Amino acid sequence: MDKLVIVGGQKLAGEVIVSGAKNAALPILCAGLLSAEPVHLDNVPDLQDVRTTLKLLNQMGVRTEQDGARVQLDASNVNNLVAPYELVKTMRASILVLGPLVARFGEAKVSLPGGCAIGARPVDQHIKGLQAMGAEITIEHGFIEARAKRLKGARIVTDMITVTGTENLLMAAVLADGETVIENAAREPEVGDLANLLVAMGAKIDGIGTDRLMIQGVEKLHGAQHTVIPDRIEAGTFLCAVAAAGGDVVLRNVRPNTLDAVTDKLREAGVTIEEGDDWMRVRMHERARAVNLRTSEYPAFPTDMQAQFMALNTIADGTSQVVENIFENRFMHVQELNRLGAHITIDGKTALIAGVEKLSGAKVMATDLRASASLVIAAMCAEGETLIDRIYHLDRGYDRMEAKLTKLGANVKRIKGNEA
Ligand code: EPU
């Protein structure tokens, strides 16, 4: 298993190009299943979850070609409608093939994802929505099996706001017979990006970007070209890194308006941020002020930025409270941050952070994707050397993170599994 060795104390300076959004690319790749004609994608990030999704699609019979950030999908010869446990257990987003497969082929067999490091994460809403559209669903031997001659439009109100749940039901509805209304839909920009690709493929969707999606089903979809939106969480991670380590960095290929909740909090912490249409400049030359935050659905503060912002709060002036409202177990980074000298205690879904002057390097372990990013940020401002184990979590969701940080002046080295 690869590890990262980080020596703290370097300020960050220069420019960084933000990659395409992981959480937009994954559903968009699965949407390729909805048409027999080719789908051309640009700005697809180079990361493990994308490779896993391509592997999943390949073994269903989808032909894929990749050239850097360009991916072409050809789903004209799909011959296997099963998502096996071996792939689903490594990436929960595999559930996103369920909607497209039932919608186009009338059946699908997808392994149940099970729990994961950040919480139980059931998929009952995906199932409930497909049932409302007339799918017959059985759960046996650890698989969800869905069947429907043709899905029928329905009015669906999800019990809670779910991102991949909305995406799965949206992909199912575009080929259903009649009108589907999804109430309480997730408004995350990644859902909007998927909807825009579907429209480019001939789908009829109203209400994109709102919590009420109205879909008129069509008989079939055609091929399309689409550029994946920039990754707001990668951008936010770099913003927090500069806020914590100090420095002056310009981010390119970003959509600042998708980051308002994060930039508001960073400004409250004393960070200077300027923004244009597709760039941001972030400067920090003083110790941050501690800032309270609570995670919630878009457009509020994202749960995917909670751990990174907490890393900043650990060295900020003052005490802060961070409340995690989306996942019940997303504080796994707390014990590891404390190993670096942070003072954090947990009370239910609230973390109480007493800012310290300095962190000190230590051996720590990454437990999930955003927890890894928070440890990288903490390590960059810790005194001495930090060794982060289980860095495969970082590789799942960040496109060449350590190369980008090294270019900005951080002292980060990867130790390959066989050297460690
Ligand atoms: N939930 C249910 N039943 C369902 C679906 C969701 O109870 O059928 C609950 C979940 O357990 C959770 C809440 O609803 O408590 C919200 O979960 P959601 O379904 O929105 O999460 P997700 O779709 O599984 C996506 C992202 C996550 C991100 C969350 C929240 C992708 C591939 N994943 O997950 O990204 O944290 O939305 O914004 O889009 C990450 O990138 O690090 C990551 C974990």
Coordinates of N, CA and C and ligand atoms in Angstrom, one line a residue, residues 22-24 26-27 92-93 96 118-127 160-165 167 186 188 190 232-233 297 303-304 325-328 330 368-370, ligand 1:
K22 N -15.4 14.4 -9.8 CA -15.6 13.0 -9.6 C -17.1 12.7 -9.5
N23 N -17.8 13.4 -8.7 CA -19.2 13.0 -8.4 C -20.1 13.4 -9.6
A24 N -19.6 14.2 -10.6 CA -20.4 14.3 -11.8 C -20.0 13.3 -12.8
L26 N -18.9 10.2 -12.4 CA -19.4 8.8 -12.2 C -20.8 8.6 -12.7
P27 N -21.8 9.4 -12.3 CA -23.1 9.2 -12.9 C -23.1 9.4 -14.4
R92 N -19.2 2.4 -3.9 CA -20.6 2.4 -3.8 C -21.4 3.0 -5.0
A93 N -20.7 4.0 -5.7 CA -21.4 4.7 -6.8 C -21.7 3.7 -7.9
L96 N -25.2 3.3 -9.4 CA -25.7 4.2 -10.4 C -25.9 3.5 -11.8
I118 N -18.1 5.9 6.4 CA -18.7 7.1 6.9 C -20.2 7.0 7.3
G119 N -20.7 5.7 7.1 CA -22.1 5.5 7.6 C -22.7 4.3 7.0
A120 N -24.0 4.1 7.4 CA -24.7 2.9 6.9 C -25.0 3.0 5.4
R121 N -25.4 4.2 5.0 CA -25.7 4.5 3.6 C -26.6 3.6 2.9
P122 N -27.9 3.4 3.3 CA -28.8 2.5 2.6 C -29.2 3.1 1.2
V123 N -29.8 2.2 0.4 CA -30.2 2.7 -0.9 C -31.7 2.5 -1.1
D124 N -32.4 2.5 0.0 CA -33.9 2.3 0.0 C -34.6 3.3 -0.9
Q125 N -34.1 4.5 -1.0 CA -34.8 5.5 -1.8 C -34.7 5.2 -3.3
H126 N -33.5 4.7 -3.7 CA -33.4 4.3 -5.1 C -34.4 3.2 -5.4
I127 N -34.6 2.3 -4.5 CA -35.5 1.2 -4.7 C -36.9 1.6 -4.7
M160 N -35.6 11.7 2.1 CA -34.6 12.6 2.4 C -33.9 13.0 1.1
I161 N -33.1 14.1 1.1 CA -32.5 14.5 -0.1 C -31.3 13.5 -0.4
T162 N -31.3 12.9 -1.5 CA -30.2 11.9 -1.8 C -29.6 12.2 -3.2
V163 N -28.3 12.4 -3.3 CA -27.6 12.8 -4.5 C -27.7 11.6 -5.5
T164 N -27.1 10.5 -5.2 CA -27.1 9.4 -6.2 C -28.5 8.8 -6.4
G165 N -29.3 8.9 -5.3 CA -30.7 8.5 -5.5 C -31.4 9.3 -6.5
E167 N -30.0 10.9 -8.9 CA -29.4 10.6 -10.2 C -29.9 9.3 -10.8
A186 N -32.2 16.3 -5.1 CA -30.9 16.9 -4.7 C -30.6 18.0 -5.7
E188 N -27.5 19.5 -6.0 CA -26.1 19.5 -6.2 C -25.7 19.8 -7.6
E190 N -23.6 18.6 -9.4 CA -23.3 17.3 -10.2 C -24.6 16.7 -10.7
R232 N -15.8 20.9 -7.5 CA -15.8 22.0 -6.5 C -15.2 21.5 -5.2
I233 N -15.2 20.2 -5.0 CA -14.6 19.7 -3.7 C -13.0 19.7 -3.8
E297 N -27.3 19.9 2.8 CA -27.3 19.7 1.3 C -27.0 21.0 0.6
T303 N -20.8 18.3 3.1 CA -20.2 17.3 4.0 C -18.8 16.8 3.4
D304 N -18.7 16.9 2.1 CA -17.4 16.5 1.5 C -16.3 17.5 1.7
N325 N -24.3 16.8 9.6 CA -25.7 16.5 9.5 C -26.0 15.4 8.5
I326 N -25.1 15.1 7.6 CA -25.4 14.2 6.5 C -25.1 12.7 6.8
F327 N -23.9 12.5 7.3 CA -23.5 11.1 7.6 C -23.3 10.9 9.1
E328 N -23.6 9.7 9.6 CA -23.6 9.5 11.1 C -22.2 9.2 11.6
R330 N -19.0 10.4 10.1 CA -18.0 11.0 9.3 C -17.0 11.8 10.1
D368 N -10.9 7.4 4.9 CA -11.8 7.5 3.8 C -11.2 8.7 2.9
L369 N -11.9 8.9 1.8 CA -11.4 9.9 0.9 C -11.1 11.3 1.4
R370 N -12.2 11.9 2.0 CA -12.0 13.3 2.5 C -11.2 13.3 3.8
Ligands
EPU1 N1 -29.8 7.8 2.4 C1 -30.7 6.9 2.8 N2 -31.3 6.1 1.8 C2 -31.1 6.3 0.5 C3 -30.1 7.2 0.1 C4 -29.5 8.0 1.0 O1 -31.0 6.8 4.0 O2 -31.7 5.5 -0.3 C5 -29.1 8.7 3.4 C6 -27.6 8.4 3.5 O3 -27.3 7.4 4.3 C7 -27.1 9.8 4.0 C8 -28.0 10.8 3.3 O4 -29.2 10.1 2.9 O5 -27.2 9.9 5.3 C9 -27.5 11.5 2.1 O6 -26.8 10.5 1.2 P1 -26.8 10.6 -0.4 O7 -27.6 9.6 -1.0 O8 -27.0 12.1 -0.8 O9 -25.2 10.3 -0.6 P2 -24.6 9.5 -1.8 O10 -25.5 9.9 -3.0 O11 -24.4 8.1 -1.5 C10 -23.1 11.4 -2.7 C11 -21.6 11.6 -3.0 C12 -20.9 11.6 -1.7 C13 -21.4 12.8 -0.9 C14 -22.9 12.7 -0.7 C15 -23.6 13.9 0.0 C16 -21.4 10.5 -5.1 C17 -20.8 9.4 -6.0 N3 -21.2 10.5 -3.8 O12 -23.2 10.2 -2.0 O13 -19.5 11.8 -2.0 O14 -20.8 12.9 0.4 O15 -23.6 12.5 -2.0 O16 -23.3 15.0 -0.6 O17 -21.9 11.5 -5.7 C18 -17.2 11.8 -1.6 O18 -17.0 12.3 -2.7 O19 -16.2 11.8 -0.7 C19 -18.5 11.4 -1.2 C20 -18.7 10.5 -0.1

